[in-house]
């Protein structure tokens, strides 16, 4: 049984369709990432799975239970990190963790969580005086107090410095090894690729692609390369027997199977025209390329 | 707590946890609610500093004629009524309003802490702070010559009804308004009700407006305490009826309109 099972989930705000027949599932020991631009419906989806909203259609099951109807039975088994924290500003991390620990019968010791998330040095600093990244890590620590079986992290690395990102990644690895199911959201591609076992790319409330990061970036039907801007695409296309497009100044795409022979013809043509080759990706796209191709409209993530 | 000791030394997250016993969560939450009230200067200003200064100043200096009653016997019950107003409505309302706007209430909704436990903890903290106020303000008033009358039980009942009425008002503001609006409105009500509820000067001075002021919960509480704790006479039935009506109405309306986020 998947730890999270979402089928045809639909959420409406008035007449607006915020989430449109979204389907995905995640298992114990798996980190699933909802990736999408701002406003894609990620938070709405996660909050519905957490039980904050009642879906307009479809079914949601967490650990086999209905997150709205069985909420009391579920809360002790879930760890939730909301976007924007939700911590008492005057409370120190140590005090907040001790308070949250009192909600569970077998909590993780606050000292252990402070160490795990690198918050030892600010354990007695009121939350309002912590940096944005420290506050995010406190919020993550609070989600882990109850030894949850399913963890929800809404934009866990937003505003977190590189050291904090490493701490978050280490925590996620620990959770995976402990068999915890993690559902996280982000609009940052590289974070998604680095953190998640599987990605579900959402845009305008719909799933546009899903799979492992490797699945999503592997493609056999194009070669991308960088060279000086304005080269003769038609001439090169003739040499490769394929269409060559300058996708942006100095960036090119050749729609040809990424075979060694095709790559050889490309480099030979460039050499013949005395052109340098700056970058070459054959058979593998950057996730960003996939993302931009799937999510093709103006409000791109930054 | 055998399960707790079994799990405590287990390796990282795994073993399934359950909610803590209701008593343990309630105790921890109540102690935190009390601590958060007492550690913030601006809250202590309304709950202790202003009532104490008012009590001493108005009891010692003949600023207002108290209609034949010794001044301290008038102002001791007044500041006890003000104590209930400040803690149950102003403090509770502002604190809860900000917790709502910070997303704390929403976040607590995803933990095993039940809304009913949180509510109980907040009310228990209000009663605990009020108990401290009664001891401190009553002690100072006694030092100024006030002798409480034997109607303590009835005074306590009036205080509890007043607490319910004002906590209801506090929650009503916190659950429906923006935190900044709750802050402004609660503070404004504190000042206005202090002035027109027969706490600073006898109701008779309000003239015809007194009839309207008598319908306020703050007036009903002040009048009841002036009788029970000031002159040692029975409180008028009207005060009990008005207090009881507010004590039922505001919590019901607050519960129906409260939004957690």
Coordinates of C-alpha atoms in Angstrom, one line a residue, chain A residues 94-282:
Chain A
X94 CA 14.8 24.5 22.3
X95 CA 11.5 25.7 24.0
X96 CA 9.4 25.2 20.8
X97 CA 10.8 21.6 20.4
X98 CA 10.1 20.8 24.0
X99 CA 6.5 22.1 23.7
X100 CA 5.9 20.1 20.5
X101 CA 7.5 17.0 22.1
X102 CA 4.8 17.1 24.7
X103 CA 2.2 16.4 22.0
X104 CA 3.6 12.9 21.3
X105 CA 4.0 9.9 23.5
X106 CA 7.5 9.0 22.1
X107 CA 9.0 12.1 20.6
X108 CA 12.5 12.6 19.4
X109 CA 14.6 14.4 22.0
X110 CA 14.8 18.1 21.3
X111 CA 18.6 18.0 21.7
X112 CA 19.0 15.4 19.0
X113 CA 16.9 17.5 16.5
X114 CA 18.8 20.6 17.3
X115 CA 22.1 18.8 16.5
X116 CA 20.7 17.1 13.4
X117 CA 19.6 20.5 11.9
X118 CA 22.6 22.5 13.0
X119 CA 20.6 24.7 15.4
X120 CA 22.7 24.1 18.5
X121 CA 24.3 27.5 18.4
X122 CA 20.9 29.2 18.3
X123 CA 19.0 26.8 20.6
X124 CA 18.3 29.7 23.0
X125 CA 17.7 32.5 20.5
X126 CA 14.0 33.5 20.1
X127 CA 12.8 32.4 16.7
X128 CA 12.1 36.0 15.6
X129 CA 15.9 36.7 15.8
X130 CA 16.9 33.7 13.7
X131 CA 17.9 34.0 10.0
X132 CA 15.4 32.9 7.4
X133 CA 17.3 29.7 6.9
X134 CA 17.5 28.9 10.6
X135 CA 13.8 29.5 10.9
X136 CA 13.2 27.1 8.0
X137 CA 15.3 24.4 9.7
X138 CA 13.5 25.0 13.0
X139 CA 10.2 24.5 11.2
X140 CA 11.6 21.2 9.7
X141 CA 12.8 20.1 13.1
X142 CA 9.3 20.7 14.5
X143 CA 7.9 18.5 11.7
X144 CA 10.1 15.6 12.8
X145 CA 9.5 15.7 16.6
X146 CA 6.8 13.0 16.5
X147 CA 8.8 10.4 14.5
X148 CA 6.4 10.7 11.6
X149 CA 5.8 8.0 9.1
X150 CA 4.9 10.6 6.4
X151 CA 6.5 14.0 6.2
X152 CA 5.2 17.0 4.2
X153 CA 7.7 19.7 3.4
X154 CA 6.4 22.8 1.5
X155 CA 9.3 24.6 0.0
X156 CA 11.8 23.3 2.6
X157 CA 14.9 25.0 1.1
X158 CA 13.3 28.4 0.3
X159 CA 15.6 31.0 1.8
X160 CA 18.0 28.4 3.2
X161 CA 21.8 29.1 2.8
X162 CA 24.1 26.4 1.2
X163 CA 25.0 25.0 4.6
X164 CA 21.4 24.7 5.5
X165 CA 20.6 23.0 2.2
X166 CA 23.2 20.4 3.0
X167 CA 21.6 19.8 6.4
X168 CA 18.2 19.5 4.8
X169 CA 19.6 17.0 2.3
X170 CA 21.2 14.9 5.1
X171 CA 17.9 14.9 7.0
X172 CA 16.0 13.7 3.9
X173 CA 18.6 10.9 3.4
X174 CA 18.1 9.8 7.0
X175 CA 14.3 9.8 6.6
X176 CA 14.6 7.7 3.4
X177 CA 16.8 5.2 5.2
X178 CA 14.3 5.1 8.1
X179 CA 11.5 4.2 5.7
X180 CA 9.7 7.5 6.0
X181 CA 7.7 8.7 3.0
X182 CA 8.4 12.4 2.2
X183 CA 6.3 14.6 0.0
X184 CA 8.0 17.9 -0.8
X185 CA 7.3 20.8 -3.0
X186 CA 9.7 23.2 -4.7
X187 CA 9.9 25.5 -7.6
X188 CA 13.7 25.1 -7.7
X189 CA 14.8 22.6 -10.3
X190 CA 18.2 21.8 -9.1
X191 CA 16.9 21.2 -5.6
X192 CA 14.2 18.9 -6.9
X193 CA 16.7 17.0 -9.0
X194 CA 19.1 16.6 -6.0
X195 CA 16.6 15.8 -3.3
X196 CA 13.9 13.7 -4.9
X197 CA 13.6 10.0 -5.9
X198 CA 10.7 10.8 -8.1
X199 CA 9.3 14.1 -9.5
X200 CA 5.8 15.1 -10.4
X201 CA 5.9 18.2 -12.5
X202 CA 2.7 20.2 -12.1
X203 CA 1.6 23.3 -14.0
X204 CA -1.7 25.2 -13.8
X205 CA -3.2 22.5 -11.5
X206 CA -2.3 19.6 -13.8
X207 CA 0.4 16.9 -13.8
X208 CA 2.5 17.5 -17.0
X209 CA 5.1 14.8 -16.4
X210 CA 6.2 12.3 -13.8
X211 CA 9.2 10.0 -13.3
X212 CA 12.6 9.8 -11.8
X213 CA 15.0 12.7 -12.5
X214 CA 16.9 10.3 -14.8
X215 CA 13.7 9.3 -16.7
X216 CA 12.8 12.9 -17.1
X217 CA 16.2 14.1 -18.5
X218 CA 17.1 11.2 -20.7
X219 CA 16.1 11.5 -24.3
X220 CA 17.6 10.0 -27.3
X221 CA 16.3 12.3 -30.0
X222 CA 18.4 15.5 -29.8
X223 CA 21.8 17.0 -29.4
X224 CA 22.2 20.3 -27.7
X225 CA 25.3 22.4 -28.0
X226 CA 26.7 25.9 -27.5
X227 CA 28.8 27.7 -30.1
X228 CA 29.2 31.3 -31.3
X229 CA 25.9 33.0 -32.0
X230 CA 24.6 33.1 -35.6
X231 CA 26.3 30.1 -37.2
X232 CA 24.8 28.7 -40.4
X233 CA 22.0 26.5 -39.1
X234 CA 20.9 25.5 -42.6
X235 CA 24.4 24.4 -43.6
X236 CA 24.9 22.4 -40.4
X237 CA 21.5 20.9 -40.8
X238 CA 22.4 19.7 -44.2
X239 CA 25.6 18.1 -42.9
X240 CA 23.6 16.4 -40.1
X241 CA 20.6 15.6 -42.2
X242 CA 18.5 17.2 -39.4
X243 CA 16.9 20.4 -38.4
X244 CA 19.1 22.7 -36.4
X245 CA 17.6 25.5 -34.3
X246 CA 19.3 28.3 -32.5
X247 CA 17.2 28.2 -29.3
X248 CA 18.8 31.3 -27.8
X249 CA 21.8 33.2 -29.0
X250 CA 24.7 30.7 -29.0
X251 CA 22.6 27.8 -27.9
X252 CA 21.6 25.2 -30.5
X253 CA 19.4 22.1 -30.8
X254 CA 19.8 19.5 -33.5
X255 CA 16.9 17.2 -33.8
X256 CA 18.7 14.0 -34.5
X257 CA 19.2 10.8 -32.6
X258 CA 22.2 11.3 -30.3
X259 CA 24.4 8.7 -31.9
X260 CA 28.2 8.9 -31.9
X261 CA 28.1 9.3 -35.7
X262 CA 25.9 12.3 -35.4
X263 CA 28.1 13.9 -32.8
X264 CA 31.2 13.2 -35.0
X265 CA 29.5 14.9 -38.0
X266 CA 28.6 17.9 -35.8
X267 CA 32.2 18.3 -34.4
X268 CA 33.6 17.8 -37.9
X269 CA 31.4 20.5 -39.4
X270 CA 32.4 22.9 -36.6
X271 CA 36.1 22.2 -37.1
X272 CA 35.8 22.7 -40.8
X273 CA 34.3 26.1 -40.1
X274 CA 36.8 26.9 -37.4
X275 CA 34.1 27.3 -34.8
X276 CA 34.7 26.5 -31.1
X277 CA 32.3 24.1 -29.3
X278 CA 31.4 25.5 -25.9
X279 CA 29.1 22.9 -24.5
X280 CA 27.7 19.6 -25.7
X281 CA 24.8 17.4 -24.3
X282 CA 23.9 14.4 -26.3

